[in-house]
């Protein structure tokens, strides 16, 4: 199923710092700390490892950028939100997009936050926000979607990853940042990649995804497109999509005999596999990446990767913290909104 059918239609897993935190899970990536108050649904045999993961601090970095991982986007049977999701936006009429549900013929879409409580029923998996009330900067909003089959995006462990509109000052800053790229002599594909990198850096993740998915729809075979999509989907808690794009990036770079890039993408994919509860696949990937680092003469990175994976998979479930997910949904609309998690304005290089 192509979840983007209606839209036209380097990285090292370097260290994991473990510490017990009270009341929530903090995922720490470089200079960004995010409180993740959601649960990850996995098979019973992996619950012990997930309990351990859910009470620890994770730091995953690489030489140039930080890789960010969040729970969510792991159940293809629900209409989980694709965009806008854990993102800043620059347009107050955003396009909303979600996963297609088999057997669904219509969806009830809602935006909540501030003074807005908008809803609309649609047949497709995209809709442009058309409410009478304008979105305001500084307000946390979130999208929810319920299919006519009864399943809801609120069943996604990343359901409360919301969005926020940037200020007019930030909009001016953004235009200044992207103007040199837009007026450069780069090819359209190169411009798109550079713009997506800038949007990713500034936490305008929905814009980055839109550009990269457009490049895919136009037939791009650039591993960089798929790799950056993997990074952005991982960052926004869309782990199935991150997995899919990382695997394509690995295939493309393998065909180019680019061992360094393949190894780094494999290391990035390990974190996504852990988010999906696929611990055996994570271990296998870790071994492949370690072998790659060994061939590249960087044994230390391979050993570090092995230690981080071992630390996660050998944990225990003593004193697991409580996390909030679909089984503990808020009692009121306001309480749901209060739980929304969005990027902070101060992060990402603004």
JSON list of C-alpha atoms in Angstrom, two decimals, residues 169-337:
[
{"chain": "A", "resi": 169, "resn": "UNK", "atom": "CA", "xyz": [9.54, 36.68, 12.44]},
{"chain": "A", "resi": 170, "resn": "UNK", "atom": "CA", "xyz": [10.49, 33.05, 12.00]},
{"chain": "A", "resi": 171, "resn": "UNK", "atom": "CA", "xyz": [8.78, 33.02, 8.62]},
{"chain": "A", "resi": 172, "resn": "UNK", "atom": "CA", "xyz": [10.97, 35.94, 7.52]},
{"chain": "A", "resi": 173, "resn": "UNK", "atom": "CA", "xyz": [14.02, 34.13, 8.86]},
{"chain": "A", "resi": 174, "resn": "UNK", "atom": "CA", "xyz": [13.01, 31.00, 6.96]},
{"chain": "A", "resi": 175, "resn": "UNK", "atom": "CA", "xyz": [12.69, 32.86, 3.67]},
{"chain": "A", "resi": 176, "resn": "UNK", "atom": "CA", "xyz": [16.17, 34.26, 4.16]},
{"chain": "A", "resi": 177, "resn": "UNK", "atom": "CA", "xyz": [17.53, 30.77, 4.83]},
{"chain": "A", "resi": 178, "resn": "UNK", "atom": "CA", "xyz": [15.99, 29.07, 1.79]},
{"chain": "A", "resi": 179, "resn": "UNK", "atom": "CA", "xyz": [16.33, 31.90, -0.76]},
{"chain": "A", "resi": 180, "resn": "UNK", "atom": "CA", "xyz": [19.98, 31.07, -1.63]},
{"chain": "A", "resi": 181, "resn": "UNK", "atom": "CA", "xyz": [18.99, 27.45, -2.25]},
{"chain": "A", "resi": 182, "resn": "UNK", "atom": "CA", "xyz": [16.02, 28.38, -4.43]},
{"chain": "A", "resi": 183, "resn": "UNK", "atom": "CA", "xyz": [18.10, 30.78, -6.58]},
{"chain": "A", "resi": 184, "resn": "UNK", "atom": "CA", "xyz": [21.12, 28.48, -6.88]},
{"chain": "A", "resi": 185, "resn": "UNK", "atom": "CA", "xyz": [22.24, 26.71, -10.05]},
{"chain": "A", "resi": 186, "resn": "UNK", "atom": "CA", "xyz": [21.64, 23.28, -8.53]},
{"chain": "A", "resi": 187, "resn": "UNK", "atom": "CA", "xyz": [19.43, 20.76, -10.32]},
{"chain": "A", "resi": 188, "resn": "UNK", "atom": "CA", "xyz": [15.83, 20.52, -9.17]},
{"chain": "A", "resi": 189, "resn": "UNK", "atom": "CA", "xyz": [16.60, 17.31, -7.32]},
{"chain": "A", "resi": 190, "resn": "UNK", "atom": "CA", "xyz": [19.63, 18.83, -5.59]},
{"chain": "A", "resi": 191, "resn": "UNK", "atom": "CA", "xyz": [17.61, 21.90, -4.64]},
{"chain": "A", "resi": 192, "resn": "UNK", "atom": "CA", "xyz": [14.88, 19.69, -3.23]},
{"chain": "A", "resi": 193, "resn": "UNK", "atom": "CA", "xyz": [17.36, 17.74, -1.11]},
{"chain": "A", "resi": 194, "resn": "UNK", "atom": "CA", "xyz": [19.01, 20.93, 0.20]},
{"chain": "A", "resi": 195, "resn": "UNK", "atom": "CA", "xyz": [15.63, 22.45, 1.03]},
{"chain": "A", "resi": 196, "resn": "UNK", "atom": "CA", "xyz": [14.52, 19.26, 2.78]},
{"chain": "A", "resi": 197, "resn": "UNK", "atom": "CA", "xyz": [17.74, 19.22, 4.80]},
{"chain": "A", "resi": 198, "resn": "UNK", "atom": "CA", "xyz": [17.12, 22.81, 5.89]},
{"chain": "A", "resi": 199, "resn": "UNK", "atom": "CA", "xyz": [13.49, 22.11, 6.78]},
{"chain": "A", "resi": 200, "resn": "UNK", "atom": "CA", "xyz": [14.54, 19.00, 8.71]},
{"chain": "A", "resi": 201, "resn": "UNK", "atom": "CA", "xyz": [17.12, 21.04, 10.62]},
{"chain": "A", "resi": 202, "resn": "UNK", "atom": "CA", "xyz": [14.50, 23.68, 11.52]},
{"chain": "A", "resi": 203, "resn": "UNK", "atom": "CA", "xyz": [11.91, 21.07, 12.61]},
{"chain": "A", "resi": 204, "resn": "UNK", "atom": "CA", "xyz": [9.68, 21.94, 9.64]},
{"chain": "A", "resi": 205, "resn": "UNK", "atom": "CA", "xyz": [9.34, 18.20, 9.23]},
{"chain": "A", "resi": 206, "resn": "UNK", "atom": "CA", "xyz": [6.07, 18.24, 7.27]},
{"chain": "A", "resi": 207, "resn": "UNK", "atom": "CA", "xyz": [7.69, 20.46, 4.61]},
{"chain": "A", "resi": 208, "resn": "UNK", "atom": "CA", "xyz": [10.73, 18.19, 4.44]},
{"chain": "A", "resi": 209, "resn": "UNK", "atom": "CA", "xyz": [8.53, 15.13, 3.98]},
{"chain": "A", "resi": 210, "resn": "UNK", "atom": "CA", "xyz": [6.42, 16.80, 1.27]},
{"chain": "A", "resi": 211, "resn": "UNK", "atom": "CA", "xyz": [9.52, 17.70, -0.78]},
{"chain": "A", "resi": 212, "resn": "UNK", "atom": "CA", "xyz": [11.17, 14.31, -0.41]},
{"chain": "A", "resi": 213, "resn": "UNK", "atom": "CA", "xyz": [7.99, 12.36, -1.21]},
{"chain": "A", "resi": 214, "resn": "UNK", "atom": "CA", "xyz": [7.56, 14.55, -4.30]},
{"chain": "A", "resi": 215, "resn": "UNK", "atom": "CA", "xyz": [11.09, 13.65, -5.40]},
{"chain": "A", "resi": 216, "resn": "UNK", "atom": "CA", "xyz": [10.24, 9.97, -4.90]},
{"chain": "A", "resi": 217, "resn": "UNK", "atom": "CA", "xyz": [7.05, 10.37, -6.93]},
{"chain": "A", "resi": 218, "resn": "UNK", "atom": "CA", "xyz": [9.14, 11.90, -9.73]},
{"chain": "A", "resi": 219, "resn": "UNK", "atom": "CA", "xyz": [11.31, 8.79, -9.79]},
{"chain": "A", "resi": 220, "resn": "UNK", "atom": "CA", "xyz": [14.37, 9.88, -7.80]},
{"chain": "A", "resi": 221, "resn": "UNK", "atom": "CA", "xyz": [16.95, 7.15, -7.31]},
{"chain": "A", "resi": 222, "resn": "UNK", "atom": "CA", "xyz": [19.04, 9.21, -4.91]},
{"chain": "A", "resi": 223, "resn": "UNK", "atom": "CA", "xyz": [19.89, 7.28, -1.74]},
{"chain": "A", "resi": 224, "resn": "UNK", "atom": "CA", "xyz": [20.12, 10.65, 0.01]},
{"chain": "A", "resi": 225, "resn": "UNK", "atom": "CA", "xyz": [16.39, 11.23, -0.58]},
{"chain": "A", "resi": 226, "resn": "UNK", "atom": "CA", "xyz": [15.44, 7.93, 1.04]},
{"chain": "A", "resi": 227, "resn": "UNK", "atom": "CA", "xyz": [17.96, 8.30, 3.84]},
{"chain": "A", "resi": 228, "resn": "UNK", "atom": "CA", "xyz": [16.73, 11.78, 4.78]},
{"chain": "A", "resi": 229, "resn": "UNK", "atom": "CA", "xyz": [13.15, 10.53, 4.62]},
{"chain": "A", "resi": 230, "resn": "UNK", "atom": "CA", "xyz": [14.13, 7.72, 7.00]},
{"chain": "A", "resi": 231, "resn": "UNK", "atom": "CA", "xyz": [15.64, 10.26, 9.38]},
{"chain": "A", "resi": 232, "resn": "UNK", "atom": "CA", "xyz": [12.58, 12.51, 9.23]},
{"chain": "A", "resi": 233, "resn": "UNK", "atom": "CA", "xyz": [10.06, 9.70, 9.64]},
{"chain": "A", "resi": 234, "resn": "UNK", "atom": "CA", "xyz": [12.05, 8.34, 12.61]},
{"chain": "A", "resi": 235, "resn": "UNK", "atom": "CA", "xyz": [12.12, 11.82, 14.12]},
{"chain": "A", "resi": 236, "resn": "UNK", "atom": "CA", "xyz": [8.34, 12.14, 13.82]},
{"chain": "A", "resi": 237, "resn": "UNK", "atom": "CA", "xyz": [7.52, 8.71, 15.21]},
{"chain": "A", "resi": 238, "resn": "UNK", "atom": "CA", "xyz": [6.61, 7.08, 11.88]},
{"chain": "A", "resi": 239, "resn": "UNK", "atom": "CA", "xyz": [8.67, 3.95, 12.26]},
{"chain": "A", "resi": 240, "resn": "UNK", "atom": "CA", "xyz": [7.19, 1.73, 9.52]},
{"chain": "A", "resi": 241, "resn": "UNK", "atom": "CA", "xyz": [7.80, 4.49, 6.98]},
{"chain": "A", "resi": 242, "resn": "UNK", "atom": "CA", "xyz": [11.30, 5.11, 8.37]},
{"chain": "A", "resi": 243, "resn": "UNK", "atom": "CA", "xyz": [12.06, 1.40, 8.07]},
{"chain": "A", "resi": 244, "resn": "UNK", "atom": "CA", "xyz": [10.83, 1.26, 4.47]},
{"chain": "A", "resi": 245, "resn": "UNK", "atom": "CA", "xyz": [12.90, 4.25, 3.37]},
{"chain": "A", "resi": 246, "resn": "UNK", "atom": "CA", "xyz": [16.07, 3.22, 5.20]},
{"chain": "A", "resi": 247, "resn": "UNK", "atom": "CA", "xyz": [15.88, -0.20, 3.52]},
{"chain": "A", "resi": 248, "resn": "UNK", "atom": "CA", "xyz": [15.58, 1.42, 0.09]},
{"chain": "A", "resi": 249, "resn": "UNK", "atom": "CA", "xyz": [18.52, 3.72, 0.88]},
{"chain": "A", "resi": 250, "resn": "UNK", "atom": "CA", "xyz": [20.61, 0.68, 1.86]},
{"chain": "A", "resi": 251, "resn": "UNK", "atom": "CA", "xyz": [19.68, -1.08, -1.39]},
{"chain": "A", "resi": 252, "resn": "UNK", "atom": "CA", "xyz": [20.65, 1.97, -3.48]},
{"chain": "A", "resi": 253, "resn": "UNK", "atom": "CA", "xyz": [23.95, 2.53, -1.67]},
{"chain": "A", "resi": 254, "resn": "UNK", "atom": "CA", "xyz": [24.77, -1.20, -1.88]},
{"chain": "A", "resi": 255, "resn": "UNK", "atom": "CA", "xyz": [24.35, -0.99, -5.65]},
{"chain": "A", "resi": 256, "resn": "UNK", "atom": "CA", "xyz": [26.81, 1.94, -5.57]},
{"chain": "A", "resi": 257, "resn": "UNK", "atom": "CA", "xyz": [29.26, -0.12, -3.47]},
{"chain": "A", "resi": 258, "resn": "UNK", "atom": "CA", "xyz": [29.22, 2.69, -0.88]},
{"chain": "A", "resi": 259, "resn": "UNK", "atom": "CA", "xyz": [30.17, 0.68, 2.21]},
{"chain": "A", "resi": 260, "resn": "UNK", "atom": "CA", "xyz": [30.48, 3.69, 4.53]},
{"chain": "A", "resi": 261, "resn": "UNK", "atom": "CA", "xyz": [26.99, 4.96, 3.74]},
{"chain": "A", "resi": 262, "resn": "UNK", "atom": "CA", "xyz": [25.45, 1.46, 3.92]},
{"chain": "A", "resi": 263, "resn": "UNK", "atom": "CA", "xyz": [27.03, 0.92, 7.33]},
{"chain": "A", "resi": 264, "resn": "UNK", "atom": "CA", "xyz": [25.79, 4.24, 8.71]},
{"chain": "A", "resi": 265, "resn": "UNK", "atom": "CA", "xyz": [22.25, 3.69, 7.43]},
{"chain": "A", "resi": 266, "resn": "UNK", "atom": "CA", "xyz": [22.23, 0.18, 8.92]},
{"chain": "A", "resi": 267, "resn": "UNK", "atom": "CA", "xyz": [23.23, 1.71, 12.26]},
{"chain": "A", "resi": 268, "resn": "UNK", "atom": "CA", "xyz": [20.40, 4.25, 11.94]},
{"chain": "A", "resi": 269, "resn": "UNK", "atom": "CA", "xyz": [17.91, 1.50, 11.12]},
{"chain": "A", "resi": 270, "resn": "UNK", "atom": "CA", "xyz": [18.83, -0.37, 14.31]},
{"chain": "A", "resi": 271, "resn": "UNK", "atom": "CA", "xyz": [17.05, 2.32, 16.36]},
{"chain": "A", "resi": 272, "resn": "UNK", "atom": "CA", "xyz": [13.91, 2.07, 14.22]},
{"chain": "A", "resi": 273, "resn": "UNK", "atom": "CA", "xyz": [13.86, -1.71, 14.57]},
{"chain": "A", "resi": 274, "resn": "UNK", "atom": "CA", "xyz": [14.02, -1.28, 18.35]},
{"chain": "A", "resi": 275, "resn": "UNK", "atom": "CA", "xyz": [11.12, 1.20, 18.23]},
{"chain": "A", "resi": 276, "resn": "UNK", "atom": "CA", "xyz": [9.15, -1.43, 16.29]},
{"chain": "A", "resi": 277, "resn": "UNK", "atom": "CA", "xyz": [10.01, -4.14, 18.81]},
{"chain": "A", "resi": 278, "resn": "UNK", "atom": "CA", "xyz": [11.98, -6.11, 16.19]},
{"chain": "A", "resi": 279, "resn": "UNK", "atom": "CA", "xyz": [14.87, -6.95, 18.47]},
{"chain": "A", "resi": 280, "resn": "UNK", "atom": "CA", "xyz": [16.27, -9.93, 16.52]},
{"chain": "A", "resi": 281, "resn": "UNK", "atom": "CA", "xyz": [16.38, -7.85, 13.33]},
{"chain": "A", "resi": 282, "resn": "UNK", "atom": "CA", "xyz": [18.01, -5.00, 15.26]},
{"chain": "A", "resi": 283, "resn": "UNK", "atom": "CA", "xyz": [20.72, -7.38, 16.49]},
{"chain": "A", "resi": 284, "resn": "UNK", "atom": "CA", "xyz": [21.31, -8.75, 12.98]},
{"chain": "A", "resi": 285, "resn": "UNK", "atom": "CA", "xyz": [21.61, -5.22, 11.58]},
{"chain": "A", "resi": 286, "resn": "UNK", "atom": "CA", "xyz": [23.95, -4.27, 14.39]},
{"chain": "A", "resi": 287, "resn": "UNK", "atom": "CA", "xyz": [26.23, -7.19, 13.49]},
{"chain": "A", "resi": 288, "resn": "UNK", "atom": "CA", "xyz": [26.20, -6.14, 9.82]},
{"chain": "A", "resi": 289, "resn": "UNK", "atom": "CA", "xyz": [27.04, -2.56, 10.75]},
{"chain": "A", "resi": 290, "resn": "UNK", "atom": "CA", "xyz": [29.83, -3.73, 13.07]},
{"chain": "A", "resi": 291, "resn": "UNK", "atom": "CA", "xyz": [31.30, -5.76, 10.22]},
{"chain": "A", "resi": 292, "resn": "UNK", "atom": "CA", "xyz": [31.10, -2.67, 8.02]},
{"chain": "A", "resi": 293, "resn": "UNK", "atom": "CA", "xyz": [32.85, -0.51, 10.59]},
{"chain": "A", "resi": 294, "resn": "UNK", "atom": "CA", "xyz": [35.54, -3.17, 10.91]},
{"chain": "A", "resi": 295, "resn": "UNK", "atom": "CA", "xyz": [36.19, -3.12, 7.14]},
{"chain": "A", "resi": 296, "resn": "UNK", "atom": "CA", "xyz": [36.31, 0.68, 7.28]},
{"chain": "A", "resi": 297, "resn": "UNK", "atom": "CA", "xyz": [38.92, 0.49, 10.04]},
{"chain": "A", "resi": 298, "resn": "UNK", "atom": "CA", "xyz": [36.59, 1.95, 12.67]},
{"chain": "A", "resi": 299, "resn": "UNK", "atom": "CA", "xyz": [36.27, -0.94, 15.10]},
{"chain": "A", "resi": 300, "resn": "UNK", "atom": "CA", "xyz": [35.46, 1.39, 18.03]},
{"chain": "A", "resi": 301, "resn": "UNK", "atom": "CA", "xyz": [32.18, 2.47, 16.47]},
{"chain": "A", "resi": 302, "resn": "UNK", "atom": "CA", "xyz": [31.17, -1.12, 15.87]},
{"chain": "A", "resi": 303, "resn": "UNK", "atom": "CA", "xyz": [31.92, -2.07, 19.46]},
{"chain": "A", "resi": 304, "resn": "UNK", "atom": "CA", "xyz": [30.00, 0.96, 20.72]},
{"chain": "A", "resi": 305, "resn": "UNK", "atom": "CA", "xyz": [27.01, -0.04, 18.61]},
{"chain": "A", "resi": 306, "resn": "UNK", "atom": "CA", "xyz": [27.11, -3.57, 20.04]},
{"chain": "A", "resi": 307, "resn": "UNK", "atom": "CA", "xyz": [27.23, -2.26, 23.61]},
{"chain": "A", "resi": 308, "resn": "UNK", "atom": "CA", "xyz": [24.23, 0.00, 23.09]},
{"chain": "A", "resi": 309, "resn": "UNK", "atom": "CA", "xyz": [22.16, -2.79, 21.58]},
{"chain": "A", "resi": 310, "resn": "UNK", "atom": "CA", "xyz": [23.11, -5.15, 24.40]},
{"chain": "A", "resi": 311, "resn": "UNK", "atom": "CA", "xyz": [22.17, -2.56, 27.01]},
{"chain": "A", "resi": 312, "resn": "UNK", "atom": "CA", "xyz": [18.69, -2.25, 25.53]},
{"chain": "A", "resi": 313, "resn": "UNK", "atom": "CA", "xyz": [17.93, -5.91, 24.95]},
{"chain": "A", "resi": 314, "resn": "UNK", "atom": "CA", "xyz": [19.26, -7.23, 28.24]},
{"chain": "A", "resi": 315, "resn": "UNK", "atom": "CA", "xyz": [17.28, -4.85, 30.45]},
{"chain": "A", "resi": 316, "resn": "UNK", "atom": "CA", "xyz": [14.63, -5.93, 32.91]},
{"chain": "A", "resi": 317, "resn": "UNK", "atom": "CA", "xyz": [11.15, -4.67, 33.76]},
{"chain": "A", "resi": 318, "resn": "UNK", "atom": "CA", "xyz": [11.69, -3.91, 37.44]},
{"chain": "A", "resi": 319, "resn": "UNK", "atom": "CA", "xyz": [9.83, -0.77, 38.52]},
{"chain": "A", "resi": 320, "resn": "UNK", "atom": "CA", "xyz": [8.58, 0.08, 35.04]},
{"chain": "A", "resi": 321, "resn": "UNK", "atom": "CA", "xyz": [7.23, 3.61, 34.76]},
{"chain": "A", "resi": 322, "resn": "UNK", "atom": "CA", "xyz": [3.67, 4.32, 33.67]},
{"chain": "A", "resi": 323, "resn": "UNK", "atom": "CA", "xyz": [3.30, 5.55, 30.12]},
{"chain": "A", "resi": 324, "resn": "UNK", "atom": "CA", "xyz": [0.24, 6.96, 28.42]},
{"chain": "A", "resi": 325, "resn": "UNK", "atom": "CA", "xyz": [-1.11, 5.46, 25.23]},
{"chain": "A", "resi": 326, "resn": "UNK", "atom": "CA", "xyz": [-4.39, 4.46, 23.63]},
{"chain": "A", "resi": 327, "resn": "UNK", "atom": "CA", "xyz": [-5.33, 2.29, 26.58]},
{"chain": "A", "resi": 328, "resn": "UNK", "atom": "CA", "xyz": [-5.21, 5.32, 28.87]},
{"chain": "A", "resi": 329, "resn": "UNK", "atom": "CA", "xyz": [-6.75, 8.02, 26.72]},
{"chain": "A", "resi": 330, "resn": "UNK", "atom": "CA", "xyz": [-7.54, 11.35, 28.36]},
{"chain": "A", "resi": 331, "resn": "UNK", "atom": "CA", "xyz": [-10.97, 11.92, 29.85]},
{"chain": "A", "resi": 332, "resn": "UNK", "atom": "CA", "xyz": [-11.56, 15.25, 28.14]},
{"chain": "A", "resi": 333, "resn": "UNK", "atom": "CA", "xyz": [-10.68, 17.04, 24.92]},
{"chain": "A", "resi": 334, "resn": "UNK", "atom": "CA", "xyz": [-8.74, 19.67, 26.87]},
{"chain": "A", "resi": 335, "resn": "UNK", "atom": "CA", "xyz": [-6.72, 17.01, 28.68]},
{"chain": "A", "resi": 336, "resn": "UNK", "atom": "CA", "xyz": [-5.88, 15.45, 25.33]},
{"chain": "A", "resi": 337, "resn": "UNK", "atom": "CA", "xyz": [-4.67, 18.80, 24.01]}
]
